[in-house]
Amino acid sequence: MLTIAVSKGRIYQEALPLLAEAGIVPSVDPDKSRKLILPTERDDVQLVIIRAADVPTYVEYGAADLGIAGKDVLVEYEGEGLYEPLDLGIARCRLMTAGPPGRPVASRRLRVATKYVNTAKRFFARRGVQAEVIKLYGSMELAPLVGLADCIVDLVDTGNTLRANGLAPQELIMDISSRLVVNKAAMKMKHGPITELAGHLARIVSARAARER
Ligand code: AMP
């Protein structure tokens, strides 16, 4: 049995067609069911539905053999117990700093609100900018509006969420897409089925990229 960890939402929606092309079709819709383990039409593959930030943990500890996780989550996790063999090219967006447009740079230590604490600390340290990073779990856009922070670090796709809150994108930290991750022990123990699936997905992804060119 291969267990694949996926998060609900955008990654799940964009991963579904890819998985379907590889013959993996969940027999249950997670939006209509409370089930967290989804059987698929392949009796050797199941999906587990978890929070995006938990995908690396499940895969590193071997609770799932494989996972689909955003690069943002993987970089923040800083784990070493995972292989990352394939960029799936889905759920693309940018990890950026953002803040109120035209506000002068704070003379005191910059206060940054984000759920990407490790990534933000590394980014500002590399810049030589003294930053106090405040951990939030959601609605980062609110923080500069109520004086909790000077700026935020968050995912930006269309920029609509920032605009709706009077914020503007500032600096690009990194381009983001979802990656296939694999548990290191599973890669040895289940080498055949995992390399077959990863190879199949790689062919699907490159055929898609060729069509988009
Ligand atoms: P947008 O308004 O299109 O710029 O999208 C920004 C909002 O969508 C933010 O709340 C992000 O956290 C979320 N978001 C954007 N892209 C992704 C993605 N690839 N995966 C998960 N969340 C995303």
XYZ file of C-alpha atoms and ligand atoms in Angstrom:
236
model
C 0.000 0.000 0.000
C 1.220 3.510 -0.827
C -0.069 6.324 1.397
C 0.010 9.843 -0.046
C -0.460 12.881 2.232
C -2.282 15.838 0.673
C -3.855 18.983 2.095
C -7.390 20.103 1.266
C -7.982 23.265 -0.739
C -5.993 24.610 -3.645
C -3.279 21.943 -3.624
C -5.838 19.126 -3.493
C -7.915 20.649 -6.302
C -4.877 21.085 -8.549
C -3.353 17.706 -7.629
C -6.545 15.767 -8.420
C -6.245 15.928 -12.239
C -2.529 14.998 -12.028
C -3.247 12.033 -9.760
C -6.181 10.994 -11.964
C -3.873 10.857 -14.979
C -1.685 8.514 -12.933
C -4.771 6.367 -12.251
C -5.288 7.591 -8.682
C -8.928 8.652 -8.245
C -10.258 9.035 -4.685
C -13.502 7.125 -4.150
C -14.651 9.713 -1.584
C -14.902 13.516 -1.975
C -13.187 15.038 1.113
C -15.472 18.095 0.879
C -18.522 15.876 1.320
C -17.093 13.470 3.855
C -15.372 13.713 7.222
C -13.115 10.804 6.346
C -9.409 11.578 6.692
C -8.228 8.427 4.930
C -9.511 8.300 1.381
C -9.438 5.018 -0.502
C -8.825 5.341 -4.238
C -9.840 3.309 -7.245
C -6.379 1.729 -7.028
C -6.448 -0.678 -4.119
C -2.698 -0.193 -3.577
C -2.970 3.595 -3.028
C -4.730 5.686 -0.358
C -4.714 9.395 0.411
C -4.583 10.988 3.851
C -6.050 14.474 4.132
C -4.160 16.726 6.559
C -3.215 20.360 7.154
C -0.692 21.655 4.599
C 1.920 22.428 7.262
C 1.665 18.835 8.589
C 2.496 17.129 5.266
C 6.312 17.163 5.775
C 5.894 15.770 9.305
C 3.725 12.828 8.167
C 6.167 12.030 5.376
C 9.350 12.481 7.418
C 8.042 10.118 10.129
C 6.844 7.579 7.567
C 3.134 7.898 8.438
C 2.761 8.647 4.729
C 5.136 7.303 2.073
C 4.665 10.302 -0.164
C 3.187 13.769 0.105
C 2.313 16.821 -1.909
C 3.466 20.016 -0.233
C 4.021 23.652 -1.192
C 7.652 24.782 -1.386
C 6.711 27.454 1.185
C 5.844 24.735 3.705
C 8.951 22.662 2.901
C 11.337 25.603 3.259
C 9.709 26.614 6.546
C 9.818 23.010 7.862
C 13.599 22.779 7.395
C 13.425 18.963 7.573
C 16.131 16.684 6.261
C 14.298 13.381 6.343
C 12.580 13.829 2.995
C 13.384 13.466 -0.664
C 11.910 16.083 -2.953
C 12.142 14.435 -6.371
C 9.632 16.403 -8.416
C 8.246 19.897 -8.921
C 4.589 19.261 -9.772
C 4.170 22.798 -11.148
C 0.800 23.240 -9.404
C -0.534 25.787 -6.874
C 1.942 28.351 -8.151
C 2.287 31.642 -6.293
C 4.985 33.843 -4.746
C 6.203 34.208 -1.185
C 6.586 37.950 -0.682
C 6.936 40.726 1.817
C 4.056 43.184 1.712
C 3.032 46.292 3.574
C 1.273 49.637 3.370
C 2.440 51.450 0.214
C 4.639 54.475 0.735
C 5.115 54.046 4.466
C 8.660 55.167 5.355
C 10.893 52.349 6.505
C 10.638 52.109 10.276
C 13.622 53.570 12.092
C 13.230 51.024 14.863
C 13.581 47.295 14.363
C 11.250 46.145 11.601
C 8.290 44.157 12.928
C 7.169 41.383 10.593
C 4.014 39.267 11.015
C 3.915 35.868 9.327
C 3.278 32.177 9.685
C 6.646 31.634 7.949
C 8.806 32.544 10.939
C 11.965 30.603 9.982
C 11.848 31.699 6.356
C 11.239 35.349 7.261
C 14.079 35.376 9.822
C 16.462 33.918 7.242
C 15.355 36.389 4.552
C 15.845 39.506 6.697
C 19.100 38.193 8.221
C 20.529 37.702 4.714
C 19.600 41.311 3.976
C 21.263 42.501 7.154
C 17.896 43.888 8.306
C 17.106 43.690 12.028
C 13.648 42.168 12.174
C 11.400 41.053 14.989
C 9.264 38.260 13.573
C 5.804 37.728 15.087
C 4.141 34.347 14.511
C 0.533 34.437 13.295
C -1.642 31.560 12.129
C -3.791 33.409 9.564
C -5.174 36.748 8.310
C -1.663 38.193 8.169
C -2.964 41.188 6.163
C -4.621 42.547 9.284
C -1.365 42.974 11.225
C -0.053 46.161 9.525
C -3.560 47.678 9.534
C -3.849 47.529 13.310
C -0.237 48.391 14.125
C 0.864 44.893 15.090
C 3.579 44.830 12.421
C 5.256 47.021 9.787
C 4.967 44.383 7.114
C 4.006 40.763 6.500
C 5.469 37.751 4.754
C 2.777 35.767 2.944
C 1.789 33.969 -0.234
C 0.614 36.183 -3.062
C -1.172 34.931 -6.142
C -3.309 37.605 -7.865
C -2.540 40.241 -5.201
C -6.291 40.746 -4.631
C -6.140 39.922 -0.919
C -3.362 42.483 -0.381
C -5.156 45.147 -2.444
C -8.460 44.575 -0.650
C -6.650 45.433 2.585
C -4.756 48.456 1.278
C -1.409 46.645 1.165
C 1.063 46.330 -1.684
C 3.531 43.578 -2.546
C 7.137 44.554 -1.811
C 9.936 42.019 -2.236
C 9.890 38.549 -3.752
C 11.308 35.952 -1.371
C 10.765 32.953 -3.639
C 8.551 31.522 -6.348
C 6.373 28.734 -4.973
C 4.857 25.574 -6.434
C 3.896 22.210 -4.963
C 6.421 19.375 -4.787
C 6.232 15.629 -4.491
C 8.016 14.534 -1.302
C 9.025 10.999 -0.377
C 9.950 9.352 2.916
C 13.573 8.191 2.805
C 12.958 4.712 4.230
C 9.925 4.162 1.981
C 12.087 5.070 -1.007
C 14.191 1.987 -0.155
C 11.447 -0.370 1.052
C 8.892 0.473 -1.648
C 11.365 1.525 -4.324
C 9.508 -0.077 -7.251
C 6.029 1.406 -6.754
C 7.358 4.796 -5.633
C 9.743 5.293 -8.564
C 7.028 4.075 -10.920
C 4.537 6.625 -9.570
C 7.109 9.457 -9.424
C 8.204 8.652 -12.988
C 4.607 8.613 -14.185
C 3.910 11.970 -12.531
C 7.130 13.409 -13.978
C 6.030 12.437 -17.497
C 2.588 13.973 -16.940
C 4.134 17.211 -15.601
C 6.576 17.567 -18.496
C 3.844 16.847 -21.068
C 1.772 19.618 -19.439
C 4.717 22.016 -19.463
C 5.301 21.257 -23.175
C 1.625 22.015 -23.923
C 1.875 25.346 -22.049
C 4.949 26.425 -24.028
P -4.356 36.394 -3.902
O -5.444 37.228 -3.279
O -4.788 35.763 -5.219
O -3.037 37.126 -4.030
O -4.097 35.138 -2.965
C -3.542 35.349 -1.704
C -4.213 34.473 -0.686
O -4.357 33.141 -1.152
C -3.380 34.435 0.559
O -4.215 34.347 1.687
C -2.566 33.173 0.398
O -2.221 32.615 1.640
C -3.475 32.270 -0.448
N -2.718 31.530 -1.486
C -2.282 32.022 -2.653
N -1.645 31.078 -3.364
C -1.686 29.951 -2.631
C -1.195 28.628 -2.804
N -0.521 28.257 -3.895
N -1.416 27.739 -1.833
C -2.086 28.087 -0.733
N -2.566 29.314 -0.493
C -2.378 30.243 -1.424
